[in-house]
Each structure stands twice: as C-alpha cells, then as structure tokens.
CSV table of N, CA, C and O in Angstrom, one decimal:
chain,number,residue,atom,x,y,z
U,127,PRO,N,-25.3,11.5,-11.6
U,127,PRO,CA,-25.4,12.5,-10.5
U,127,PRO,C,-24.0,12.9,-10.0
U,127,PRO,O,-23.2,12.0,-9.9
U,128,GLU,N,-23.8,14.1,-9.8
U,128,GLU,CA,-22.5,14.7,-9.4
U,128,GLU,C,-22.6,15.0,-7.9
U,128,GLU,O,-22.2,16.0,-7.4
U,129,LYS,N,-23.0,14.0,-7.1
U,129,LYS,CA,-23.1,14.2,-5.7
U,129,LYS,C,-21.8,14.4,-5.0
U,129,LYS,O,-21.6,15.2,-4.0
U,130,TYR,N,-20.7,13.8,-5.5
U,130,TYR,CA,-19.4,13.8,-4.8
U,130,TYR,C,-18.4,14.6,-5.6
U,130,TYR,O,-17.2,14.5,-5.4
U,131,GLY,N,-18.8,15.4,-6.6
U,131,GLY,CA,-17.9,16.2,-7.4
U,131,GLY,C,-17.5,15.5,-8.7
U,131,GLY,O,-16.7,16.0,-9.5
U,132,PHE,N,-17.9,14.3,-8.9
U,132,PHE,CA,-17.7,13.5,-10.1
U,132,PHE,C,-18.8,12.6,-10.3
U,132,PHE,O,-19.6,12.2,-9.3
U,133,PRO,N,-19.1,12.2,-11.5
U,133,PRO,CA,-20.2,11.3,-11.8
U,133,PRO,C,-20.1,9.9,-11.2
U,133,PRO,O,-19.1,9.2,-11.4
U,134,VAL,N,-21.0,9.5,-10.3
U,134,VAL,CA,-21.0,8.2,-9.7
U,134,VAL,C,-22.0,7.3,-10.6
U,134,VAL,O,-23.2,7.6,-10.6
U,135,THR,N,-21.4,6.4,-11.2
U,135,THR,CA,-22.2,5.4,-12.0
U,135,THR,C,-21.9,4.0,-11.6
U,135,THR,O,-20.9,3.7,-10.9
U,136,PHE,N,-22.7,3.1,-12.1
U,136,PHE,CA,-22.5,1.7,-11.8
U,136,PHE,C,-21.2,1.2,-12.4
U,136,PHE,O,-20.4,0.5,-11.8
U,137,ALA,N,-20.9,1.7,-13.6
U,137,ALA,CA,-19.6,1.3,-14.3
U,137,ALA,C,-18.4,1.7,-13.5
U,137,ALA,O,-17.4,1.0,-13.3
U,138,MET,N,-18.5,3.0,-12.9
U,138,MET,CA,-17.3,3.4,-12.1
U,138,MET,C,-17.2,2.6,-10.8
U,138,MET,O,-16.2,2.3,-10.4
U,139,SER,N,-18.4,2.4,-10.2
U,139,SER,CA,-18.4,1.6,-9.0
U,139,SER,C,-17.8,0.2,-9.2
U,139,SER,O,-17.0,-0.3,-8.4
U,140,LYS,N,-18.1,-0.4,-10.4
U,140,LYS,CA,-17.6,-1.7,-10.7
U,140,LYS,C,-16.0,-1.6,-10.9
U,140,LYS,O,-15.3,-2.6,-10.5
U,141,LYS,N,-15.5,-0.5,-11.5
U,141,LYS,CA,-14.1,-0.4,-11.6
U,141,LYS,C,-13.4,-0.2,-10.3
U,141,LYS,O,-12.3,-0.6,-10.1
U,142,LEU,N,-14.1,0.5,-9.4
U,142,LEU,CA,-13.4,0.8,-8.1
U,142,LEU,C,-13.5,-0.4,-7.1
U,142,LEU,O,-12.9,-0.4,-6.0
U,143,LEU,N,-14.4,-1.4,-7.3
U,143,LEU,CA,-14.6,-2.5,-6.4
U,143,LEU,C,-13.3,-3.2,-6.1
U,143,LEU,O,-13.0,-3.5,-4.9
U,144,PRO,N,-12.4,-3.6,-7.0
U,144,PRO,CA,-11.2,-4.3,-6.7
U,144,PRO,C,-10.3,-3.4,-5.7
U,144,PRO,O,-9.7,-4.0,-4.8
U,145,MET,N,-10.2,-2.1,-6.0
U,145,MET,CA,-9.4,-1.3,-5.1
U,145,MET,C,-10.0,-1.3,-3.7
U,145,MET,O,-9.3,-1.3,-2.7
U,146,ALA,N,-11.3,-1.2,-3.6
U,146,ALA,CA,-12.0,-1.1,-2.3
U,146,ALA,C,-11.8,-2.5,-1.5
U,146,ALA,O,-11.5,-2.5,-0.3
U,147,LEU,N,-11.9,-3.6,-2.2
U,147,LEU,CA,-11.7,-4.9,-1.6
U,147,LEU,C,-10.2,-5.0,-1.2
U,147,LEU,O,-10.0,-5.6,-0.1
U,148,GLY,N,-9.3,-4.5,-2.0
U,148,GLY,CA,-7.9,-4.6,-1.6
U,148,GLY,C,-7.6,-3.8,-0.4
U,148,GLY,O,-6.9,-4.2,0.5
U,149,TRP,N,-8.3,-2.6,-0.2
U,149,TRP,CA,-8.1,-1.8,0.9
U,149,TRP,C,-8.6,-2.5,2.2
U,149,TRP,O,-8.0,-2.5,3.2
U,150,VAL,N,-9.8,-3.1,2.1
U,150,VAL,CA,-10.4,-3.8,3.2
U,150,VAL,C,-9.5,-5.0,3.6
U,150,VAL,O,-9.2,-5.2,4.8
U,151,THR,N,-8.9,-5.7,2.6
U,151,THR,CA,-8.0,-6.8,2.9
U,151,THR,C,-6.8,-6.4,3.6
U,151,THR,O,-6.3,-7.0,4.5
U,152,TYR,N,-6.3,-5.2,3.1
U,152,TYR,CA,-5.1,-4.6,3.7
U,152,TYR,C,-5.3,-4.3,5.2
U,152,TYR,O,-4.5,-4.6,6.0
U,153,GLY,N,-6.4,-3.7,5.5
U,153,GLY,CA,-6.8,-3.4,6.9
U,153,GLY,C,-6.9,-4.6,7.8
U,153,GLY,O,-6.4,-4.7,8.9
U,154,ILE,N,-7.7,-5.6,7.3
U,154,ILE,CA,-7.9,-6.9,8.0
U,154,ILE,C,-6.6,-7.6,8.2
U,154,ILE,O,-6.3,-8.1,9.3
U,155,SER,N,-5.8,-7.7,7.2
U,155,SER,CA,-4.5,-8.4,7.3
U,155,SER,C,-3.6,-7.7,8.3
U,155,SER,O,-2.8,-8.4,9.1
U,156,GLY,N,-3.7,-6.4,8.4
U,156,GLY,CA,-2.9,-5.6,9.4
U,156,GLY,C,-3.3,-6.0,10.8
U,156,GLY,O,-2.5,-6.1,11.7
U,157,VAL,N,-4.6,-6.0,11.0
U,157,VAL,CA,-5.1,-6.4,12.4
U,157,VAL,C,-4.7,-7.8,12.8
U,157,VAL,O,-4.3,-8.1,13.9
U,158,ILE,N,-4.8,-8.7,11.8
U,158,ILE,CA,-4.4,-10.1,12.1
U,158,ILE,C,-2.9,-10.2,12.3
U,158,ILE,O,-2.4,-10.9,13.2
U,159,ALA,N,-2.1,-9.4,11.6
U,159,ALA,CA,-0.6,-9.4,11.8
U,159,ALA,C,-0.2,-8.9,13.2
U,159,ALA,O,0.8,-9.4,13.7
U,160,LEU,N,-1.0,-8.0,13.7
U,160,LEU,CA,-0.7,-7.5,15.0
U,160,LEU,C,-0.8,-8.6,16.1
U,160,LEU,O,-0.2,-8.5,17.2
U,161,LYS,N,-1.5,-9.6,15.8
U,161,LYS,CA,-1.7,-10.7,16.7
U,161,LYS,C,-0.4,-11.5,16.9
U,161,LYS,O,-0.1,-12.0,17.9
U,162,TYR,N,0.4,-11.5,15.8
U,162,TYR,CA,1.7,-12.3,15.8
U,162,TYR,C,2.9,-11.4,15.9
U,162,TYR,O,4.0,-12.0,16.1
U,163,LEU,N,2.9,-10.1,15.7
U,163,LEU,CA,4.0,-9.3,15.8
U,163,LEU,C,3.9,-8.2,16.8
U,163,LEU,O,2.8,-7.8,17.2
U,164,ASN,N,5.0,-7.7,17.3
U,164,ASN,CA,5.0,-6.5,18.2
U,164,ASN,C,4.8,-5.3,17.3
U,164,ASN,O,5.0,-5.3,16.1
U,165,VAL,N,4.4,-4.2,17.9
U,165,VAL,CA,4.0,-3.0,17.1
U,165,VAL,C,5.2,-2.4,16.4
U,165,VAL,O,5.0,-2.1,15.2
U,166,PRO,N,6.4,-2.3,16.9
U,166,PRO,CA,7.5,-1.8,16.1
U,166,PRO,C,7.8,-2.7,14.9
U,166,PRO,O,8.1,-2.1,13.8
U,167,MET,N,7.8,-4.0,15.0
U,167,MET,CA,8.1,-4.9,13.9
U,167,MET,C,7.0,-4.8,12.8
U,167,MET,O,7.2,-4.7,11.6
U,168,PHE,N,5.7,-4.7,13.3
U,168,PHE,CA,4.6,-4.5,12.4
U,168,PHE,C,4.7,-3.2,11.6
U,168,PHE,O,4.5,-3.2,10.4
U,169,SER,N,5.1,-2.2,12.3
U,169,SER,CA,5.3,-0.9,11.6
U,169,SER,C,6.4,-1.0,10.6
U,169,SER,O,6.3,-0.4,9.5
U,170,ALA,N,7.5,-1.7,10.9
U,170,ALA,CA,8.6,-1.8,9.9
U,170,ALA,C,8.1,-2.6,8.7
U,170,ALA,O,8.3,-2.2,7.5
U,171,PHE,N,7.3,-3.7,8.9
U,171,PHE,CA,6.8,-4.4,7.7
U,171,PHE,C,5.8,-3.6,6.9
U,171,PHE,O,5.8,-3.7,5.7
U,172,ARG,N,5.0,-2.8,7.6
U,172,ARG,CA,4.0,-2.0,6.9
U,172,ARG,C,4.6,-1.0,6.0
U,172,ARG,O,4.1,-0.6,5.0
U,173,ARG,N,5.8,-0.5,6.3
U,173,ARG,CA,6.5,0.5,5.5
U,173,ARG,C,6.9,-0.1,4.1
U,173,ARG,O,7.0,0.7,3.2
U,174,PHE,N,7.1,-1.4,4.1
U,174,PHE,CA,7.5,-2.0,2.8
U,174,PHE,C,6.3,-2.1,1.8
U,174,PHE,O,6.5,-2.4,0.7
U,175,THR,N,5.1,-1.9,2.3
U,175,THR,CA,4.0,-2.0,1.4
U,175,THR,C,4.1,-1.0,0.2
U,175,THR,O,3.8,-1.3,-0.9
U,176,THR,N,4.6,0.2,0.5
U,176,THR,CA,4.7,1.2,-0.6
U,176,THR,C,5.6,0.7,-1.7
U,176,THR,O,5.3,0.9,-2.9
U,177,ILE,N,6.7,0.1,-1.4
U,177,ILE,CA,7.7,-0.3,-2.4
U,177,ILE,C,7.1,-1.5,-3.2
U,177,ILE,O,7.3,-1.6,-4.4
U,178,ILE,N,6.3,-2.3,-2.5
U,178,ILE,CA,5.7,-3.4,-3.2
U,178,ILE,C,4.6,-2.9,-4.2
U,178,ILE,O,4.5,-3.4,-5.3
U,179,VAL,N,3.9,-1.9,-3.8
U,179,VAL,CA,2.9,-1.3,-4.7
U,179,VAL,C,3.6,-0.6,-5.9
U,179,VAL,O,3.1,-0.8,-7.0
U,180,MET,N,4.7,0.0,-5.6
U,180,MET,CA,5.4,0.6,-6.7
U,180,MET,C,5.9,-0.4,-7.7
U,180,MET,O,5.8,-0.2,-8.9
U,181,TYR,N,6.4,-1.5,-7.2
U,181,TYR,CA,6.9,-2.6,-8.1
U,181,TYR,C,5.7,-3.2,-8.9
U,181,TYR,O,5.8,-3.5,-10.1
U,182,GLY,N,4.6,-3.4,-8.2
U,182,GLY,CA,3.4,-4.0,-8.9
U,182,GLY,C,2.9,-3.0,-10.0
U,182,GLY,O,2.5,-3.5,-11.0
U,183,GLU,N,2.9,-1.7,-9.7
U,183,GLU,CA,2.5,-0.8,-10.7
U,183,GLU,C,3.4,-0.8,-11.9
U,183,GLU,O,3.0,-0.7,-13.0
U,184,TYR,N,4.7,-1.0,-11.6
U,184,TYR,CA,5.6,-1.0,-12.7
U,184,TYR,C,5.4,-2.3,-13.6
U,184,TYR,O,5.4,-2.2,-14.8
U,185,LYS,N,5.2,-3.4,-12.9
U,185,LYS,CA,5.0,-4.7,-13.6
U,185,LYS,C,3.7,-4.7,-14.4
U,185,LYS,O,3.6,-5.2,-15.5
U,186,LEU,N,2.6,-4.2,-13.8
U,186,LEU,CA,1.3,-4.2,-14.4
U,186,LEU,C,1.1,-3.1,-15.4
U,186,LEU,O,0.4,-3.4,-16.4
U,187,ARG,N,1.5,-1.9,-15.1
U,187,ARG,CA,1.2,-0.8,-16.0
U,187,ARG,C,2.5,-0.2,-16.7
U,187,ARG,O,2.3,0.7,-17.5
U,188,GLY,N,3.6,-0.6,-16.3
U,188,GLY,CA,4.8,-0.1,-16.9
U,188,GLY,C,5.1,1.4,-16.5
U,188,GLY,O,5.9,2.1,-17.2
U,189,ARG,N,4.6,1.8,-15.4
U,189,ARG,CA,4.8,3.2,-14.9
U,189,ARG,C,5.6,3.2,-13.6
U,189,ARG,O,5.5,2.4,-12.8
U,190,LEU,N,6.5,4.2,-13.6
U,190,LEU,CA,7.4,4.4,-12.4
U,190,LEU,C,7.1,5.8,-11.9
U,190,LEU,O,6.9,6.7,-12.7
U,191,PRO,N,7.1,6.0,-10.6
U,191,PRO,CA,6.9,7.3,-10.0
U,191,PRO,C,8.2,8.1,-10.3
U,191,PRO,O,9.3,7.6,-10.6
U,192,PRO,N,8.1,9.4,-10.1
U,192,PRO,CA,9.3,10.3,-10.3
U,192,PRO,C,10.5,9.8,-9.4
U,192,PRO,O,10.3,9.2,-8.3
U,193,ARG,N,11.7,10.1,-9.8
U,193,ARG,CA,12.9,9.7,-9.1
U,193,ARG,C,12.9,10.2,-7.6
U,193,ARG,O,13.4,9.5,-6.7
U,194,ASP,N,12.4,11.4,-7.4
U,194,ASP,CA,12.5,11.9,-6.0
U,194,ASP,C,11.5,11.1,-5.1
U,194,ASP,O,11.8,10.8,-3.9
U,195,GLN,N,10.4,10.6,-5.7
U,195,GLN,CA,9.5,9.8,-4.9
U,195,GLN,C,10.1,8.4,-4.7
U,195,GLN,O,10.0,7.8,-3.6
U,196,GLN,N,10.8,7.9,-5.7
U,196,GLN,CA,11.4,6.6,-5.5
U,196,GLN,C,12.5,6.7,-4.4
U,196,GLN,O,12.6,5.8,-3.6
U,197,ALA,N,13.2,7.8,-4.4
U,197,ALA,CA,14.3,8.0,-3.4
U,197,ALA,C,13.7,8.1,-2.0
U,197,ALA,O,14.2,7.5,-1.0
U,198,ALA,N,12.6,8.8,-1.9
U,198,ALA,CA,11.9,9.0,-0.6
U,198,ALA,C,11.4,7.6,-0.1
U,198,ALA,O,11.6,7.3,1.1
U,199,VAL,N,10.9,6.8,-0.9
U,199,VAL,CA,10.4,5.5,-0.5
U,199,VAL,C,11.6,4.6,-0.1
U,199,VAL,O,11.5,3.8,0.8
U,200,LEU,N,12.6,4.7,-0.9
U,200,LEU,CA,13.8,3.9,-0.6
U,200,LEU,C,14.4,4.2,0.8
U,200,LEU,O,14.7,3.4,1.6
U,201,VAL,N,14.5,5.5,1.1
U,201,VAL,CA,15.0,6.0,2.4
U,201,VAL,C,14.1,5.5,3.5
U,201,VAL,O,14.5,5.0,4.5
U,202,MET,N,12.8,5.6,3.3
U,202,MET,CA,11.8,5.1,4.2
U,202,MET,C,12.0,3.6,4.5
U,202,MET,O,11.9,3.2,5.7
U,203,CYS,N,12.1,2.8,3.5
U,203,CYS,CA,12.3,1.4,3.6
U,203,CYS,C,13.6,1.0,4.3
U,203,CYS,O,13.7,0.1,5.1
U,204,ILE,N,14.7,1.7,4.0
U,204,ILE,CA,15.9,1.5,4.7
U,204,ILE,C,15.8,1.8,6.1
U,204,ILE,O,16.3,1.0,7.0
U,205,GLY,N,15.1,2.9,6.5
U,205,GLY,CA,14.9,3.2,7.9
U,205,GLY,C,14.1,2.1,8.6
U,205,GLY,O,14.3,1.8,9.7
U,206,ALA,N,13.0,1.7,7.9
U,206,ALA,CA,12.2,0.6,8.5
U,206,ALA,C,13.0,-0.7,8.7
U,206,ALA,O,12.8,-1.4,9.7
U,207,ALA,N,13.9,-1.0,7.7
U,207,ALA,CA,14.7,-2.2,7.8
U,207,ALA,C,15.6,-2.1,9.0
U,207,ALA,O,15.8,-3.0,9.8
U,208,ILE,N,16.2,-0.9,9.2
U,208,ILE,CA,17.1,-0.7,10.3
U,208,ILE,C,16.4,-0.8,11.6
U,208,ILE,O,16.8,-1.5,12.6
U,209,ALA,N,15.2,-0.2,11.7
U,209,ALA,CA,14.4,-0.3,12.9
U,209,ALA,C,13.9,-1.8,13.2
U,209,ALA,O,13.9,-2.2,14.3
U,210,GLY,N,13.6,-2.5,12.1
U,210,GLY,CA,13.2,-3.9,12.3
U,210,GLY,C,14.3,-4.8,12.7
U,210,GLY,O,14.1,-5.6,13.6
U,211,VAL,N,15.5,-4.5,12.2
U,211,VAL,CA,16.7,-5.4,12.6
U,211,VAL,C,17.0,-5.2,14.1
U,211,VAL,O,17.3,-6.1,14.8
U,212,THR,N,16.9,-3.9,14.5
U,212,THR,CA,17.2,-3.7,15.9
U,212,THR,C,16.2,-4.2,16.8
U,212,THR,O,16.4,-4.5,18.0
U,213,ASP,N,15.0,-4.4,16.3
U,213,ASP,CA,13.9,-5.0,17.1
U,213,ASP,C,13.9,-6.5,17.2
U,213,ASP,O,13.2,-7.1,18.0
U,214,LEU,N,14.7,-7.1,16.3
U,214,LEU,CA,14.7,-8.6,16.2
U,214,LEU,C,15.5,-9.2,17.4
U,214,LEU,O,15.1,-10.3,17.9
U,215,ALA,N,16.4,-8.5,17.9
U,215,ALA,CA,17.3,-9.0,19.0
U,215,ALA,C,16.5,-9.1,20.3
U,215,ALA,O,15.5,-8.6,20.6
C-alpha cells in the first residue's frame, strides 16, 4: 500500500526498526542528561552528535558527506566547544 507515498511493507519496517530505536534512545538519553547538566552544557554536547554520526557513517559505510557539509559541522562543533568551555567556569 502506498499510504505514505512509498510502499510500506513488513520488510521495510524491519529495516527501519534499528533507526527508530536509536532515535528513541537518543531522546531518552537527552532527557536523562538534562538531569545532570545545565542547559548550555547539554546543548554543547548535543552539537557533537552530528560529528559522531558522520564518523560512524564513514567507518560503517565508507561514505563521507561533501566538504562543505563537513566544514559546516566542524564550525558548529568548534562553536559548541567554545560555548561549553566558557560554561565550565
């Protein structure tokens, strides 16, 4: 059935399950992390998720995003690191 603009099958649902579970884990771990961190520090740590995902995709699939996207993520992480360092004091 093409209810969502693409065929929804059991096989596809089975393939998407790990991604869905990862997303739920990401959300729950974020809520738990807020218990131990202040919001600015939590935000700084959260920004590093993108670079970790990029690294994981490279190690698992051998794929890298385009250079401009890599540069944007790098700038974002540097900004998050600066914000986090100033919040440590």
